[in-house]
Coordinates of C-alpha atoms in Angstrom, one line a residue:
M136 CA 0.1 0.4 0.3
D137 CA 3.1 2.0 0.6
S138 CA 4.6 1.6 -2.4
S139 CA 1.3 2.6 -4.3
R140 CA 1.2 6.1 -2.5
A141 CA 4.8 6.4 -3.0
I142 CA 4.1 5.9 -7.1
M143 CA 1.6 7.5 -7.1
R144 CA 3.0 10.9 -5.6
W145 CA 5.7 10.4 -7.8
E146 CA 3.9 10.9 -11.0
T147 CA 1.6 13.7 -8.9
E148 CA 4.8 15.5 -8.5
G149 CA 6.0 15.1 -12.1
G150 CA 8.3 12.2 -11.4
A151 CA 7.0 10.0 -14.4
T152 CA 7.1 13.3 -16.9
H153 CA 10.5 14.0 -16.0
V154 CA 11.5 10.8 -16.8
A155 CA 9.5 10.9 -20.1
D156 CA 10.8 14.3 -20.8
R157 CA 14.7 12.5 -20.3
R158 CA 13.4 9.7 -22.6
A159 CA 12.6 12.0 -25.2
E160 CA 15.5 14.2 -25.1
A161 CA 17.8 11.2 -25.6
P162 CA 17.8 10.6 -28.9
K163 CA 18.7 14.3 -30.0
R164 CA 21.9 14.0 -30.1
P165 CA 22.1 10.9 -32.5
T166 CA 19.2 12.1 -34.5
T167 CA 21.4 15.5 -34.9
E168 CA 24.7 13.5 -36.2
A169 CA 22.7 11.4 -38.9
H170 CA 21.1 14.6 -39.9
D171 CA 24.9 15.5 -40.3
A172 CA 25.1 12.9 -42.0
R173 CA 22.9 13.0 -43.9
A174 CA 23.6 16.6 -45.2
R175 CA 27.0 15.9 -45.8
D176 CA 26.8 12.9 -47.7
R177 CA 23.8 15.0 -50.3
D178 CA 26.5 18.0 -50.4
S179 CA 29.0 15.3 -51.8
R180 CA 26.8 13.2 -53.9
E181 CA 25.8 16.9 -55.9
W182 CA 29.4 17.1 -55.8
L183 CA 29.9 14.4 -57.9
R184 CA 26.6 14.5 -59.7
S185 CA 27.7 18.9 -60.9
L186 CA 31.0 17.5 -61.7
R187 CA 30.3 14.6 -63.9
A188 CA 27.2 16.1 -66.0
G189 CA 29.0 17.7 -68.5
G190 CA 27.9 21.5 -69.9
A191 CA 26.9 24.4 -68.7
T192 CA 26.7 22.9 -64.9
G193 CA 30.1 20.8 -64.7
D194 CA 31.6 23.6 -66.0
K195 CA 30.2 25.5 -63.1
A196 CA 31.1 22.8 -60.5
I197 CA 34.6 22.6 -61.8
A198 CA 35.3 25.9 -61.7
R199 CA 33.8 26.0 -58.0
L200 CA 36.6 22.9 -57.0
H201 CA 39.2 25.2 -59.0
A202 CA 38.2 27.5 -56.8
L203 CA 38.1 25.8 -53.6
L204 CA 41.6 24.0 -54.8
L205 CA 43.3 27.3 -55.2
R206 CA 42.5 28.8 -51.8
A207 CA 43.9 25.3 -49.9
A208 CA 47.0 25.5 -52.2
R209 CA 47.2 28.9 -51.1
F210 CA 47.3 28.1 -47.6
E211 CA 49.5 25.9 -47.4
V212 CA 51.7 27.7 -49.1
A213 CA 51.6 31.0 -47.1
R214 CA 52.3 28.0 -44.3
R215 CA 55.5 26.8 -45.3
R216 CA 56.4 31.1 -46.8
P217 CA 58.9 31.6 -43.3
S218 CA 60.6 29.0 -44.2
L219 CA 61.1 29.4 -48.4
P220 CA 61.7 33.1 -48.4
H221 CA 64.1 32.2 -51.9
L222 CA 60.7 30.9 -53.5
R223 CA 58.6 34.5 -52.2
D224 CA 58.5 36.0 -56.0
Q225 CA 57.2 32.2 -56.9
L226 CA 54.6 31.1 -54.8
D227 CA 51.3 32.4 -56.4
E228 CA 52.5 30.7 -59.4
I229 CA 52.9 27.3 -57.4
A230 CA 49.5 27.0 -55.6
L231 CA 47.6 28.1 -59.3
E232 CA 50.0 24.7 -60.8
A233 CA 49.8 22.9 -57.4
A234 CA 45.2 24.2 -57.6
D235 CA 45.1 23.1 -61.9
D236 CA 47.3 19.6 -61.4
A237 CA 45.3 18.8 -58.3
L238 CA 42.0 19.7 -60.1
I239 CA 43.1 17.2 -62.8
S240 CA 43.8 14.3 -60.7
I241 CA 40.4 14.7 -58.9
L242 CA 38.6 14.8 -61.8
A243 CA 40.2 11.6 -62.8
R244 CA 39.7 10.0 -59.8
L245 CA 35.8 10.3 -58.8
D246 CA 35.4 6.7 -59.0
D247 CA 38.1 6.4 -55.8
F248 CA 35.5 8.4 -53.8
R249 CA 34.7 6.8 -51.0
A250 CA 32.5 8.9 -48.6
E251 CA 34.1 8.6 -45.2
S252 CA 34.5 12.5 -45.4
R253 CA 32.9 15.1 -47.6
F254 CA 33.9 16.0 -50.8
T255 CA 35.4 19.0 -50.1
T256 CA 37.9 17.8 -47.8
W257 CA 39.0 15.3 -49.7
A258 CA 40.0 17.0 -52.5
Y259 CA 41.4 19.7 -50.1
K260 CA 43.6 17.3 -49.3
F261 CA 44.7 17.0 -52.8
A262 CA 45.5 20.5 -53.4
V263 CA 47.6 20.7 -50.0
L264 CA 50.0 17.5 -51.2
D265 CA 50.4 19.0 -54.4
A266 CA 51.5 22.8 -52.8
A267 CA 53.6 21.2 -50.5
V268 CA 55.1 18.4 -53.2
K269 CA 55.7 21.3 -55.9
L270 CA 57.4 24.0 -53.4
R271 CA 59.8 21.0 -52.1
K272 CA 60.9 19.9 -55.4
R273 CA 61.0 24.1 -56.7
A274 CA 63.3 24.4 -53.3
W275 CA 66.1 22.1 -54.6
Q276 CA 65.5 22.7 -58.7
G277 CA 68.5 23.4 -59.8
Q278 CA 70.4 21.9 -56.8
E279 CA 72.7 19.2 -57.2
V280 CA 71.6 16.4 -55.2
P281 CA 74.3 14.2 -53.6
L282 CA 73.8 10.3 -53.6
E283 CA 77.7 9.6 -52.7
P284 CA 79.1 10.6 -49.6
A285 CA 81.3 13.7 -50.1
T286 CA 82.7 12.5 -46.1
W287 CA 81.6 10.5 -43.8
C288 CA 82.1 13.0 -41.0
L289 CA 78.9 13.4 -41.7
F290 CA 78.2 10.3 -39.5
A291 CA 79.6 12.4 -36.5
S292 CA 78.0 15.8 -36.9
I293 CA 78.1 15.8 -33.2
A294 CA 81.4 15.9 -30.9
P295 CA 81.5 12.8 -28.8
E296 CA 83.0 13.2 -25.4
P297 CA 86.8 11.6 -25.4
D298 CA 86.0 8.8 -23.8
D299 CA 83.6 7.6 -26.5
E300 CA 85.4 8.7 -29.6
L301 CA 87.5 6.0 -30.1
E302 CA 83.7 3.9 -29.9
Q303 CA 82.7 6.0 -32.4
R304 CA 85.5 5.9 -34.4
E305 CA 85.5 1.9 -34.4
L306 CA 81.8 2.1 -35.1
L307 CA 81.6 4.0 -37.9
S308 CA 84.1 1.8 -39.4
L309 CA 82.2 -0.8 -39.7
L310 CA 79.2 0.9 -40.8
R311 CA 81.5 2.2 -44.1
A312 CA 82.1 -1.4 -44.6
G313 CA 79.2 -2.9 -43.8
I314 CA 77.9 -0.1 -46.4
D315 CA 80.6 -1.1 -48.8
A316 CA 80.4 -4.9 -48.7
V317 CA 76.9 -5.2 -47.9
L318 CA 74.7 -3.5 -50.2
T319 CA 73.9 -3.2 -53.6
S320 CA 74.7 0.2 -55.2
H321 CA 71.0 1.4 -55.6
Q322 CA 70.6 0.3 -52.1
R323 CA 73.6 2.6 -51.1
R324 CA 73.1 5.9 -53.1
V325 CA 69.8 5.2 -51.6
L326 CA 70.8 5.0 -48.1
V327 CA 73.6 8.3 -48.3
A328 CA 70.9 10.8 -49.9
L329 CA 68.3 9.9 -47.5
T330 CA 70.4 9.6 -44.3
L331 CA 73.4 11.4 -44.7
N332 CA 71.6 14.3 -47.1
D333 CA 68.5 14.5 -46.1
V334 CA 67.0 14.4 -49.8
P335 CA 63.4 14.9 -49.3
I336 CA 62.1 11.6 -50.2
I337 CA 59.1 11.5 -51.8
D338 CA 59.6 15.2 -53.8
V339 CA 63.4 15.0 -55.1
L340 CA 65.0 11.7 -55.0
A341 CA 62.5 9.6 -56.4
D342 CA 62.0 12.0 -59.4
R343 CA 66.2 11.6 -60.0
L344 CA 66.3 8.1 -59.8
N345 CA 63.4 8.1 -61.7
T346 CA 61.3 5.6 -59.4
T347 CA 58.7 5.9 -56.9
R348 CA 57.8 6.5 -52.9
G349 CA 57.2 3.4 -52.3
A350 CA 60.2 1.6 -53.5
L351 CA 62.2 3.5 -52.2
Y352 CA 61.0 3.0 -48.6
K353 CA 61.4 -0.7 -49.6
T354 CA 65.1 0.3 -50.6
L355 CA 65.9 1.6 -47.7
H356 CA 64.1 -0.9 -45.5
D357 CA 66.4 -3.6 -47.0
A358 CA 69.8 -1.5 -46.6
R359 CA 68.7 -0.6 -43.0
R360 CA 68.3 -4.3 -42.3
K361 CA 71.2 -5.7 -44.2
L362 CA 73.0 -3.1 -42.1
R363 CA 72.1 -4.0 -38.5
M364 CA 72.4 -8.1 -40.0
H365 CA 75.7 -6.8 -40.5
L366 CA 76.4 -5.3 -37.3
A367 CA 75.4 -7.9 -35.1
E368 CA 77.6 -10.4 -37.2
C369 CA 80.4 -7.7 -35.6
G370 CA 79.6 -8.6 -32.4
V371 CA 77.3 -4.7 -32.5
A372 CA 73.8 -5.1 -30.9
L373 CA 71.4 -1.8 -32.1

């Protein structure tokens, strides 16, 4: 009986209403998120439809996309401007080239879009990456890419403590012997360029060696593995 009175009192004072209100409020968050996702998907589908439409509709969509890509490229160029003062007169040209090339890449890859993000976010990344690559390439334009070690003192750029000097000389000697003995000429060139001479891996070296980024990573990985094995056989643990 007491329990019945308590329930009746609770309902009379609005407890049930509060619970009902909370239950009604609970779905609001996922519903809003679902609505946002649907809106994002509609926006992306509209981009794809317009870009594939051809005619005036397609031309207008391409112009809008190019404007977005140009903003993205200019943002990346501006972000890197302080570290590239010698390129300041070329930055607008680089941004425009990046937007142009990104547009061509995107139009050729529309079927690759998987709707894991907004279409504009997906497209934006093309321009940012292309601008970064072009900046680094332009920074190295006309410069020699050193593929062989001019001096082995590059390994010892930080002066060792006196007690460590002998140990370091011995390790460098083993490394030099290992590089000469166990690496192929191609592995040696890639290792030296990327670890000693700090050549940008995806921007310059791949072009100069007429290869790909993935192939360079594989070559570097194999070279390091061989050197570790060589040092282990010599009694040096890394």
